[in-house]
Amino acid sequence: MGKFDENSGRSVVELSGKSAGGGGGTLFSAAALGRKLIGVLMCGGVYRSCGRGKRGKGKWRGDVGPAPPLPTESKMEMRFERLWEVLESEMSDLELDEMCATEEETRRRTEALAELQGVVRRLHSYEGAGISERDALRKEAAMELRRLAKDDAAARETLAMLGAIPPLVEMLDSDEVGLQVASLYALLNLGIGNNANKSAIVAVGAVHKMVKIIGRGSVPWSVSEAVVANFLALSALDANKHLIGSSGAVPFLVETFRVVDPLHAQARLDAIRALFNLAIAPENVPCLVDAGLVPDLLAAIGDMSVSEKVLPVLSSVVSTVEGRTAVIRTPEAFHILVDVLNWSDSPRCQEEAAYVLMVMVHKSYSDRTGMIEAGIVSSLLELTLVGTALAQKRAAGILECLRAEGEEQISEGFPGAPAVAAPLTGTRAEGGPPETTVEEEPGMCEERRAVNQLVQQSMLDTTRRILRRANLPPDLSPSGNLCAPSVHSTVSKSLPF
C-alpha cells in the first residue's frame, strides 16, 4: 500500500504481502506490477486505490479524492524515474542477471545461426563466376564448415538440416585436389558422433564417388588419407557396412594397410580399423578374403604398432568358413598364432590369439594335429597358469578339445581298449638331455605313437618353461627323473590336461 511523505514530497511505495507459500516477502507477478505502474502514472507518484469502489444499492461509492492536476514536463520525467525505481524494487538482482543472460544467449544463437547459414549458402555454385574462382570460394566455405563442425555437435546437426551435405558430396566430382580434400574432411566432421548425418552422406552417393576417386589410378596421399578416414567413420554404422564392403572399397583399404611407412602410419591404422568394422558383417568376409587380407594380417603379427588391431580383425574373419580356409592355407599360420600365446607382455594379444585358435579347433577338426605340431599344448598349459582370466578360460577350452581329439584317435587305434596307462621308458645319455621312448606294444598304431610322443615332449617343454620363469637355481632344474618318467611311470592314453 502506498504512502505519501509530506516532508520530502516523494512517493513511497510499500510492497508488503505474503507469498503463495504463506511466508512474508514480495510477490512478483505481471498483474501486481501492472497495477503498481498504473498507480504511479495516474496518481502522481502516490499509489492509492484509484479505481476500487464499493457497490451498494445500485451505485458506486468510491473513496477516491479529487483528481490531481495535469502533470508538467518535469513531473513526467520524475515519474519515469520513479517508474524505473518501481521496476527495480520488484525485480531482484538475480532476475535482472537472468534476463540479461537470456538476451545474450539469444543474441549469440542468432549470430551463430546466421554464420552457419552463410557458410552453407557459400557452398552452392556461384553464377557468373569462373571455374577457378568458384572452386576457390567453395573450398574456403568447406574449410570453414569443417572448422565449425569439428567440436560442436549442435552445429553438425544444424548444418545438415540447412542442406550442407549435398553440395559437399557434389564437390567430390571435381578434379581439383584441394577441393576434394576440403570436402572430404568437411564430410568427416559432419559425421562425427551423428548417425543421421552418416546415413545422409551415404544416401546421396558419397561412397560411390569416393570409390570413383580412388579408382582413377595415381591418387595423392592427401586424398587417400581423407578417403580412408571417411570409410572408417561411415563403416562404424551397421547400416553402411554391407554397402561399403560391396562398393569396391575393400581392395583400396587392404592396399593402404600394406603400406608400411612411418609418414603414413595414421592412414594404415585407419585402414585396419575400417577393415575391422567391415569384418563384423559376415557378408563382407568373402570380399576381405578375396582381397588377400588374411596373409597380410598374419604377416603383420609381430609389428607391435598394429598387432592389437590386426588380431581382432582375424577373430572376425575366422568366424566364417572362407576365413578359416584362408588361415589354413597360409603357411606357418598356426606357428605364428601359437607364438603370440607366449607374449606375456601383451595380454590383449594373447586373448585374441587364443580366441582365433579356439574357433579354429572347434570348427575345423582336421587342423588339430597341425596345432599340436606347432607346440600349442605347452603354450596353452603355460597360459592357463600365468594368463589373464579370459586367456585362461580360452586356453582351457582349447585343451579340452585337444584332449577329446586324443581320446578319439586312441580309441580308433584300439577299438574296445580300456583307458589304461601306456608304459613309457625314459633314457638319457650321459650328460645329455633326457630322451623319451614309447614302449612298443602289439598293435600300436602310428597315430597313438605320435600322440604319446607329442604329449611327452609338451610335458618336458612346459616343465622347463615354468621353472625358467620361476627363476629357479640350477640345482632345482628338472632332473632326468623329473623330465623322463621311469619304466614304472605311466601316462594316460589321452592328452594330460
Coordinates of C-alpha atoms in Angstrom, one line a residue:
M1 CA 0.0 0.0 0.0
G2 CA 1.3 3.5 -0.9
K3 CA 2.0 6.4 1.4
F4 CA 3.0 10.0 0.9
D5 CA 5.9 11.5 2.7
E6 CA 4.7 15.1 3.3
N7 CA 8.2 16.2 4.5
S8 CA 10.0 15.1 1.4
G9 CA 7.1 15.3 -1.0
R10 CA 8.1 11.9 -2.6
S11 CA 6.1 8.8 -3.2
V12 CA 6.8 5.8 -1.0
V13 CA 5.6 2.5 -2.4
E14 CA 5.4 -0.2 0.2
L15 CA 5.2 -3.7 -1.3
S16 CA 4.1 -5.8 1.6
G17 CA 2.3 -9.1 1.1
K18 CA 2.6 -12.8 1.5
S19 CA 3.9 -15.3 -0.9
A20 CA 1.9 -18.3 -2.1
G21 CA 3.6 -20.4 0.4
G22 CA 2.4 -18.4 3.3
G23 CA 5.7 -16.7 4.1
G24 CA 6.5 -12.9 4.0
G25 CA 8.1 -11.2 1.1
T26 CA 7.5 -9.6 -2.2
L27 CA 5.2 -11.5 -4.6
F28 CA 6.2 -10.6 -8.1
S29 CA 3.6 -11.1 -10.8
A30 CA 2.6 -9.3 -14.0
A31 CA -0.8 -8.3 -12.7
A32 CA 0.6 -6.8 -9.4
L33 CA 3.4 -5.0 -11.3
G34 CA 0.8 -3.6 -13.8
R35 CA -1.4 -2.2 -11.0
K36 CA 1.5 -0.5 -9.3
L37 CA 2.7 1.1 -12.6
I38 CA -0.8 2.4 -13.3
G39 CA -1.0 3.8 -9.8
V40 CA 2.3 5.7 -10.2
L41 CA 1.3 7.1 -13.6
M42 CA -2.3 8.0 -12.7
C43 CA -1.9 9.3 -9.1
G44 CA 1.1 11.5 -9.5
G45 CA 3.5 9.1 -7.9
V46 CA 1.3 8.3 -5.0
Y47 CA 0.0 4.7 -5.2
R48 CA -3.6 4.6 -4.0
S49 CA -6.7 2.5 -4.7
C50 CA -7.8 4.8 -7.5
G51 CA -10.4 2.6 -9.1
R52 CA -11.8 0.4 -6.4
G53 CA -15.3 1.3 -5.2
K54 CA -17.8 -0.4 -3.1
R55 CA -21.0 -1.5 -4.7
G56 CA -24.2 -0.8 -2.7
K57 CA -27.8 -0.1 -3.5
G58 CA -27.3 0.2 -7.3
K59 CA -24.5 2.8 -7.3
W60 CA -20.8 3.1 -6.7
R61 CA -19.4 4.7 -3.6
G62 CA -15.7 5.3 -4.0
D63 CA -13.2 6.7 -1.5
V64 CA -11.2 8.5 -4.2
G65 CA -10.4 12.2 -3.6
P66 CA -10.3 14.9 -6.3
A67 CA -8.4 14.2 -9.4
P68 CA -4.8 15.5 -9.4
P69 CA -3.8 18.4 -11.7
L70 CA -2.2 17.6 -15.1
P71 CA 1.5 16.9 -14.7
T72 CA 4.1 19.2 -16.1
E73 CA 7.1 18.0 -18.2
S74 CA 9.4 18.0 -15.2
K75 CA 7.0 16.0 -13.2
M76 CA 6.6 13.5 -16.1
E77 CA 10.4 13.0 -16.0
M78 CA 10.3 12.4 -12.3
R79 CA 7.5 9.9 -12.8
F80 CA 9.5 7.9 -15.3
E81 CA 12.4 7.9 -12.9
R82 CA 10.0 6.6 -10.2
L83 CA 8.7 4.0 -12.6
W84 CA 12.2 2.6 -13.0
E85 CA 12.6 2.6 -9.3
V86 CA 9.4 0.5 -9.0
L87 CA 10.7 -1.9 -11.6
E88 CA 14.0 -2.2 -9.7
S89 CA 12.2 -2.8 -6.5
E90 CA 10.1 -5.5 -7.9
M91 CA 12.9 -7.4 -9.7
S92 CA 15.8 -8.8 -7.8
D93 CA 19.4 -8.7 -9.0
L94 CA 19.3 -12.3 -9.9
E95 CA 16.2 -11.9 -12.1
L96 CA 17.9 -8.9 -13.8
D97 CA 21.0 -11.0 -14.4
E98 CA 18.9 -13.9 -15.8
M99 CA 17.1 -11.5 -18.1
C100 CA 20.4 -10.1 -19.4
A101 CA 21.9 -13.6 -19.8
T102 CA 18.9 -14.8 -21.7
E103 CA 19.1 -11.9 -24.1
E104 CA 22.8 -12.5 -24.5
E105 CA 22.2 -16.2 -25.2
T106 CA 19.5 -15.4 -27.8
R107 CA 21.8 -12.9 -29.5
R108 CA 24.7 -15.4 -29.6
R109 CA 22.5 -18.1 -31.1
T110 CA 21.1 -15.8 -33.7
E111 CA 24.6 -14.8 -34.7
A112 CA 25.7 -18.5 -34.8
L113 CA 22.8 -19.5 -37.0
A114 CA 23.4 -16.6 -39.3
E115 CA 27.1 -17.7 -39.6
L116 CA 26.1 -21.3 -40.4
Q117 CA 23.5 -20.1 -43.0
G118 CA 26.2 -18.0 -44.6
V119 CA 28.6 -21.0 -44.9
V120 CA 26.0 -23.3 -46.4
R121 CA 25.0 -20.5 -48.9
R122 CA 28.6 -20.2 -50.0
L123 CA 28.8 -23.9 -50.7
H124 CA 26.4 -23.7 -53.6
S125 CA 27.5 -22.8 -57.1
Y126 CA 28.3 -19.2 -58.0
E127 CA 26.6 -17.9 -61.1
G128 CA 28.7 -15.8 -63.3
A129 CA 32.0 -16.9 -61.6
G130 CA 34.8 -18.7 -63.4
I131 CA 35.6 -22.3 -62.6
S132 CA 38.8 -21.5 -60.7
E133 CA 37.1 -18.6 -58.8
R134 CA 34.1 -20.8 -57.9
D135 CA 36.3 -23.7 -56.7
A136 CA 38.3 -21.3 -54.6
L137 CA 35.2 -19.9 -52.9
R138 CA 33.7 -23.3 -52.3
K139 CA 36.9 -24.7 -51.0
E140 CA 37.1 -21.8 -48.5
A141 CA 33.5 -22.5 -47.4
A142 CA 34.2 -26.2 -47.0
M143 CA 37.2 -25.5 -44.8
E144 CA 35.1 -23.1 -42.7
L145 CA 32.4 -25.7 -42.4
R146 CA 35.0 -28.2 -41.3
R147 CA 36.1 -25.8 -38.5
L148 CA 32.6 -25.1 -37.3
A149 CA 31.6 -28.8 -37.2
K150 CA 34.8 -30.1 -35.6
D151 CA 33.8 -29.7 -31.9
D152 CA 30.2 -28.6 -32.0
A153 CA 27.6 -31.4 -32.1
A154 CA 24.7 -28.9 -32.4
A155 CA 26.5 -27.2 -35.4
R156 CA 26.8 -30.6 -37.2
E157 CA 23.1 -31.2 -36.8
T158 CA 22.1 -27.7 -37.9
L159 CA 24.4 -27.7 -40.9
A160 CA 22.9 -30.9 -42.1
M161 CA 19.4 -29.5 -41.7
L162 CA 20.5 -26.4 -43.7
G163 CA 21.5 -28.7 -46.6
A164 CA 25.3 -28.7 -46.3
I165 CA 25.8 -32.4 -47.3
P166 CA 24.6 -32.5 -50.9
P167 CA 26.9 -29.7 -52.2
L168 CA 29.9 -31.2 -50.3
V169 CA 29.3 -34.6 -52.0
E170 CA 29.0 -32.8 -55.3
M171 CA 32.4 -31.3 -54.8
L172 CA 33.9 -34.9 -55.0
D173 CA 33.4 -34.8 -58.7
S174 CA 35.9 -32.0 -59.1
D175 CA 39.4 -32.8 -60.4
E176 CA 40.9 -30.2 -58.1
V177 CA 42.8 -32.0 -55.3
G178 CA 42.4 -29.2 -52.7
L179 CA 38.7 -29.0 -53.2
Q180 CA 38.4 -32.8 -52.8
V181 CA 40.4 -32.8 -49.6
A182 CA 38.4 -29.9 -48.2
S183 CA 35.0 -31.5 -48.9
L184 CA 36.2 -34.9 -47.6
Y185 CA 37.3 -33.6 -44.3
A186 CA 34.1 -31.4 -44.0
L187 CA 32.0 -34.6 -44.5
L188 CA 34.2 -36.4 -42.0
N189 CA 33.5 -33.8 -39.3
L190 CA 29.8 -33.7 -40.1
G191 CA 29.6 -37.4 -39.4
I192 CA 31.4 -37.4 -36.0
G193 CA 29.0 -38.9 -33.5
N194 CA 26.0 -38.3 -35.7
N195 CA 24.5 -41.4 -37.2
A196 CA 21.8 -39.5 -39.0
N197 CA 24.5 -37.5 -40.9
K198 CA 26.4 -40.7 -41.7
S199 CA 23.3 -42.1 -43.2
A200 CA 22.6 -38.9 -45.2
I201 CA 26.2 -38.9 -46.5
V202 CA 25.9 -42.4 -47.8
A203 CA 22.3 -41.8 -49.1
V204 CA 23.5 -39.0 -51.5
G205 CA 26.1 -41.3 -53.1
A206 CA 29.3 -40.2 -51.2
V207 CA 30.7 -43.8 -51.0
H208 CA 30.5 -44.4 -54.8
K209 CA 32.1 -41.1 -55.5
M210 CA 35.0 -41.9 -53.1
V211 CA 35.5 -45.3 -54.8
K212 CA 35.5 -43.5 -58.2
I213 CA 38.2 -41.1 -56.9
I214 CA 40.5 -43.9 -55.7
G215 CA 39.9 -45.8 -58.9
R216 CA 41.4 -43.2 -61.2
G217 CA 44.9 -44.5 -60.8
S218 CA 47.6 -42.5 -59.0
V219 CA 45.9 -40.7 -56.1
P220 CA 47.7 -38.2 -53.9
W221 CA 48.2 -39.4 -50.4
S222 CA 46.3 -36.4 -49.1
V223 CA 43.2 -37.6 -50.9
S224 CA 43.8 -41.3 -50.0
E225 CA 44.1 -40.5 -46.3
A226 CA 40.9 -38.4 -46.3
V227 CA 39.0 -41.2 -48.1
V228 CA 40.3 -43.8 -45.6
A229 CA 39.2 -41.7 -42.7
N230 CA 35.7 -41.3 -44.2
F231 CA 35.4 -45.1 -44.8
L232 CA 36.4 -45.6 -41.2
A233 CA 33.8 -43.1 -39.9
L234 CA 31.0 -44.3 -42.2
S235 CA 31.6 -48.0 -41.6
A236 CA 31.0 -47.6 -37.9
L237 CA 27.3 -47.5 -38.7
D238 CA 25.9 -51.0 -39.1
A239 CA 23.6 -50.0 -41.9
N240 CA 26.6 -48.8 -44.0
K241 CA 28.8 -51.9 -43.6
H242 CA 27.4 -54.0 -46.4
L243 CA 27.2 -51.1 -48.8
I244 CA 30.8 -50.1 -48.2
G245 CA 32.0 -53.7 -48.3
S246 CA 30.4 -54.4 -51.7
S247 CA 31.3 -51.0 -53.2
G248 CA 34.9 -51.9 -54.1
A249 CA 36.4 -50.1 -51.1
V250 CA 38.0 -53.2 -49.6
P251 CA 40.9 -53.6 -52.0
F252 CA 41.8 -50.0 -51.5
L253 CA 41.8 -50.4 -47.7
V254 CA 43.9 -53.5 -48.0
E255 CA 46.4 -51.8 -50.2
T256 CA 46.6 -48.9 -47.8
F257 CA 47.2 -51.3 -44.9
R258 CA 50.1 -52.9 -46.7
V259 CA 52.0 -49.6 -46.9
V260 CA 54.5 -49.7 -44.0
D261 CA 55.7 -46.1 -43.9
P262 CA 56.1 -44.0 -40.8
L263 CA 54.9 -41.0 -42.8
H264 CA 51.5 -42.7 -43.4
A265 CA 51.2 -44.6 -40.1
Q266 CA 47.9 -43.0 -39.3
A267 CA 46.4 -44.0 -42.7
R268 CA 47.5 -47.5 -42.1
L269 CA 45.8 -47.6 -38.7
D270 CA 42.6 -46.1 -40.1
A271 CA 42.6 -48.7 -42.8
I272 CA 42.9 -51.7 -40.4
R273 CA 40.2 -50.2 -38.1
A274 CA 37.9 -49.7 -41.1
L275 CA 38.5 -53.3 -42.1
F276 CA 37.6 -54.4 -38.6
N277 CA 34.3 -52.5 -38.9
L278 CA 33.6 -54.3 -42.2
A279 CA 34.7 -57.7 -40.9
I280 CA 32.0 -57.6 -38.2
A281 CA 29.4 -58.2 -41.0
P282 CA 29.8 -61.8 -42.1
E283 CA 28.7 -61.0 -45.7
N284 CA 31.8 -58.8 -46.1
V285 CA 34.3 -61.6 -45.1
P286 CA 34.5 -63.2 -48.6
C287 CA 35.4 -59.7 -50.1
L288 CA 38.2 -59.4 -47.4
V289 CA 39.5 -62.9 -48.2
D290 CA 39.4 -62.3 -52.0
A291 CA 41.4 -59.1 -51.5
G292 CA 44.2 -61.2 -49.8
L293 CA 43.8 -59.7 -46.4
V294 CA 44.4 -62.9 -44.3
P295 CA 48.1 -63.4 -45.3
D296 CA 48.7 -59.7 -44.7
L297 CA 47.1 -59.9 -41.3
L298 CA 49.3 -62.9 -40.3
A299 CA 52.4 -61.2 -41.7
A300 CA 51.7 -58.1 -39.7
I301 CA 51.5 -60.0 -36.4
G302 CA 54.8 -59.2 -34.6
D303 CA 54.6 -55.5 -35.5
M304 CA 53.5 -54.2 -32.1
S305 CA 52.2 -51.0 -33.6
V306 CA 49.4 -52.8 -35.3
S307 CA 49.2 -56.3 -33.7
E308 CA 46.5 -55.3 -31.3
K309 CA 44.4 -54.1 -34.2
V310 CA 45.2 -57.0 -36.5
L311 CA 44.2 -59.9 -34.2
P312 CA 40.6 -58.6 -33.7
V313 CA 40.2 -58.5 -37.4
L314 CA 41.4 -62.0 -37.7
S315 CA 39.0 -63.0 -34.9
S316 CA 36.1 -61.8 -37.0
V317 CA 37.4 -63.4 -40.2
V318 CA 37.7 -66.9 -38.8
S319 CA 34.0 -66.8 -37.9
T320 CA 33.2 -67.8 -41.5
V321 CA 34.2 -70.9 -43.5
E322 CA 36.0 -68.7 -46.1
G323 CA 38.1 -67.0 -43.4
R324 CA 39.1 -70.3 -41.7
T325 CA 40.1 -71.8 -45.1
A326 CA 42.3 -68.8 -45.8
V327 CA 44.0 -69.1 -42.4
I328 CA 44.7 -72.8 -43.0
R329 CA 46.2 -72.1 -46.5
T330 CA 48.5 -69.5 -45.1
P331 CA 52.0 -71.0 -44.4
E332 CA 53.1 -71.0 -40.7
A333 CA 49.7 -69.6 -39.6
F334 CA 49.5 -71.9 -36.6
H335 CA 53.1 -71.3 -35.6
I336 CA 52.5 -67.5 -35.7
L337 CA 49.4 -67.7 -33.6
V338 CA 50.9 -70.1 -31.1
D339 CA 53.9 -67.8 -30.7
V340 CA 51.5 -65.0 -29.7
L341 CA 50.3 -67.1 -26.8
N342 CA 53.8 -66.6 -25.3
W343 CA 53.6 -62.8 -25.4
S344 CA 53.4 -62.3 -21.7
D345 CA 53.8 -58.5 -22.0
S346 CA 50.7 -58.3 -24.3
P347 CA 47.8 -59.9 -22.6
R348 CA 45.3 -58.5 -25.1
C349 CA 47.1 -60.2 -27.9
Q350 CA 47.2 -63.4 -26.0
E351 CA 43.5 -63.3 -25.5
E352 CA 42.8 -62.6 -29.2
A353 CA 45.2 -65.3 -30.4
A354 CA 43.6 -67.8 -28.1
Y355 CA 40.2 -66.9 -29.4
V356 CA 41.3 -67.4 -33.0
L357 CA 42.8 -70.8 -32.2
M358 CA 39.7 -71.7 -30.1
V359 CA 37.4 -71.0 -33.1
M360 CA 39.7 -73.0 -35.4
V361 CA 39.9 -76.0 -33.1
H362 CA 36.2 -76.1 -32.6
K363 CA 35.2 -75.6 -36.2
S364 CA 38.0 -77.5 -38.0
Y365 CA 38.8 -81.0 -36.7
S366 CA 41.5 -81.6 -39.3
D367 CA 43.7 -78.7 -38.1
R368 CA 44.2 -80.0 -34.5
T369 CA 47.2 -82.1 -35.5
G370 CA 48.8 -79.1 -37.0
M371 CA 48.2 -77.1 -33.9
I372 CA 49.8 -79.8 -31.8
E373 CA 52.8 -79.9 -34.1
A374 CA 53.2 -76.1 -33.7
G375 CA 53.6 -76.6 -29.9
I376 CA 50.3 -75.4 -28.8
V377 CA 49.9 -77.7 -25.9
S378 CA 52.8 -76.4 -23.9
S379 CA 51.9 -72.8 -24.7
L380 CA 48.3 -73.4 -23.6
L381 CA 49.4 -75.1 -20.3
E382 CA 51.5 -72.1 -19.5
L383 CA 48.7 -69.7 -20.4
T384 CA 46.4 -71.5 -18.0
L385 CA 48.9 -70.7 -15.2
V386 CA 50.0 -67.2 -15.9
G387 CA 47.5 -65.7 -18.4
T388 CA 44.6 -63.4 -17.7
A389 CA 41.3 -64.8 -16.6
L390 CA 39.9 -64.7 -20.2
A391 CA 43.0 -66.2 -21.7
Q392 CA 43.0 -69.0 -19.1
K393 CA 39.3 -69.8 -20.0
R394 CA 40.0 -69.9 -23.7
A395 CA 43.2 -71.9 -23.2
A396 CA 41.3 -74.5 -21.1
G397 CA 38.6 -74.8 -23.8
I398 CA 41.2 -75.5 -26.5
L399 CA 42.9 -78.1 -24.3
E400 CA 39.6 -79.8 -23.7
C401 CA 39.0 -80.1 -27.4
L402 CA 42.5 -81.4 -28.0
R403 CA 42.1 -84.0 -25.2
A404 CA 38.9 -85.2 -26.7
E405 CA 40.7 -85.5 -30.1
G406 CA 43.5 -87.6 -28.5
E407 CA 41.0 -89.9 -26.9
E408 CA 39.2 -90.3 -30.2
Q409 CA 42.4 -91.2 -32.0
I410 CA 43.4 -93.7 -29.4
S411 CA 40.0 -95.4 -29.4
E412 CA 40.2 -95.7 -33.2
G413 CA 43.6 -97.3 -33.0
F414 CA 42.4 -99.7 -30.2
P415 CA 38.7 -100.5 -30.6
G416 CA 37.3 -101.5 -27.3
A417 CA 40.5 -100.9 -25.4
P418 CA 40.2 -99.6 -21.9
A419 CA 41.6 -96.2 -21.0
V420 CA 44.6 -97.5 -19.1
A421 CA 48.1 -96.2 -18.8
A422 CA 50.7 -96.9 -21.5
P423 CA 54.1 -97.5 -20.1
L424 CA 56.9 -95.3 -21.3
T425 CA 60.6 -95.8 -20.8
G426 CA 62.9 -92.9 -20.4
T427 CA 66.6 -93.0 -21.1
R428 CA 69.1 -90.2 -21.0
A429 CA 72.6 -90.2 -22.5
E430 CA 75.4 -89.4 -20.1
G431 CA 75.3 -85.7 -19.6
G432 CA 72.8 -85.2 -22.3
P433 CA 69.2 -84.2 -22.3
P434 CA 66.5 -86.7 -21.4
E435 CA 65.1 -88.8 -24.1
T436 CA 61.8 -90.4 -24.1
T437 CA 60.8 -93.5 -26.0
V438 CA 57.5 -95.2 -26.2
E439 CA 57.5 -98.9 -25.4
E440 CA 56.2 -100.8 -28.4
E441 CA 53.1 -102.7 -27.9
P442 CA 51.5 -105.2 -30.2
G443 CA 49.0 -103.5 -32.5
M444 CA 50.1 -99.9 -31.6
C445 CA 49.1 -97.6 -34.4
E446 CA 51.1 -94.7 -35.7
E447 CA 48.5 -92.2 -34.5
R448 CA 48.8 -93.4 -30.9
R449 CA 52.5 -93.3 -31.0
A450 CA 52.6 -89.8 -32.4
V451 CA 50.1 -88.6 -29.8
N452 CA 52.2 -90.1 -26.9
Q453 CA 55.3 -88.6 -28.2
L454 CA 53.7 -85.1 -28.5
V455 CA 52.3 -85.4 -25.0
Q456 CA 55.7 -86.3 -23.5
Q457 CA 57.5 -83.6 -25.4
S458 CA 54.9 -81.0 -24.4
M459 CA 55.3 -82.0 -20.7
L460 CA 59.0 -81.6 -20.9
D461 CA 58.9 -78.2 -22.6
T462 CA 56.2 -76.9 -20.3
T463 CA 58.1 -78.0 -17.2
R464 CA 61.3 -76.3 -18.4
R465 CA 59.5 -73.1 -19.3
I466 CA 57.6 -72.9 -16.0
L467 CA 60.8 -73.5 -14.0
R468 CA 62.7 -71.0 -16.1
R469 CA 60.1 -68.3 -15.5
A470 CA 60.1 -69.1 -11.8
N471 CA 63.9 -68.2 -11.9
L472 CA 64.8 -71.4 -10.0
P473 CA 68.5 -72.1 -9.3
P474 CA 70.3 -74.6 -11.5
D475 CA 70.3 -77.3 -8.7
L476 CA 66.5 -77.2 -8.8
S477 CA 66.2 -77.6 -12.5
P478 CA 64.3 -80.6 -13.8
S479 CA 66.4 -83.7 -13.4
G480 CA 66.3 -86.7 -15.6
N481 CA 63.9 -88.5 -13.3
L482 CA 61.6 -85.5 -13.5
C483 CA 61.8 -84.9 -17.2
A484 CA 61.7 -88.6 -18.2
P485 CA 59.4 -91.0 -16.5
S486 CA 60.8 -94.3 -15.3
V487 CA 59.7 -97.7 -16.6
H488 CA 57.1 -97.8 -14.0
S489 CA 55.7 -94.3 -14.6
T490 CA 52.5 -94.1 -16.5
V491 CA 50.8 -91.6 -18.7
S492 CA 47.2 -91.6 -19.8
K493 CA 46.3 -92.5 -23.4
S494 CA 44.6 -89.2 -23.6
L495 CA 46.4 -85.9 -23.5
P496 CA 47.2 -85.0 -19.9
F497 CA 45.3 -81.7 -19.4

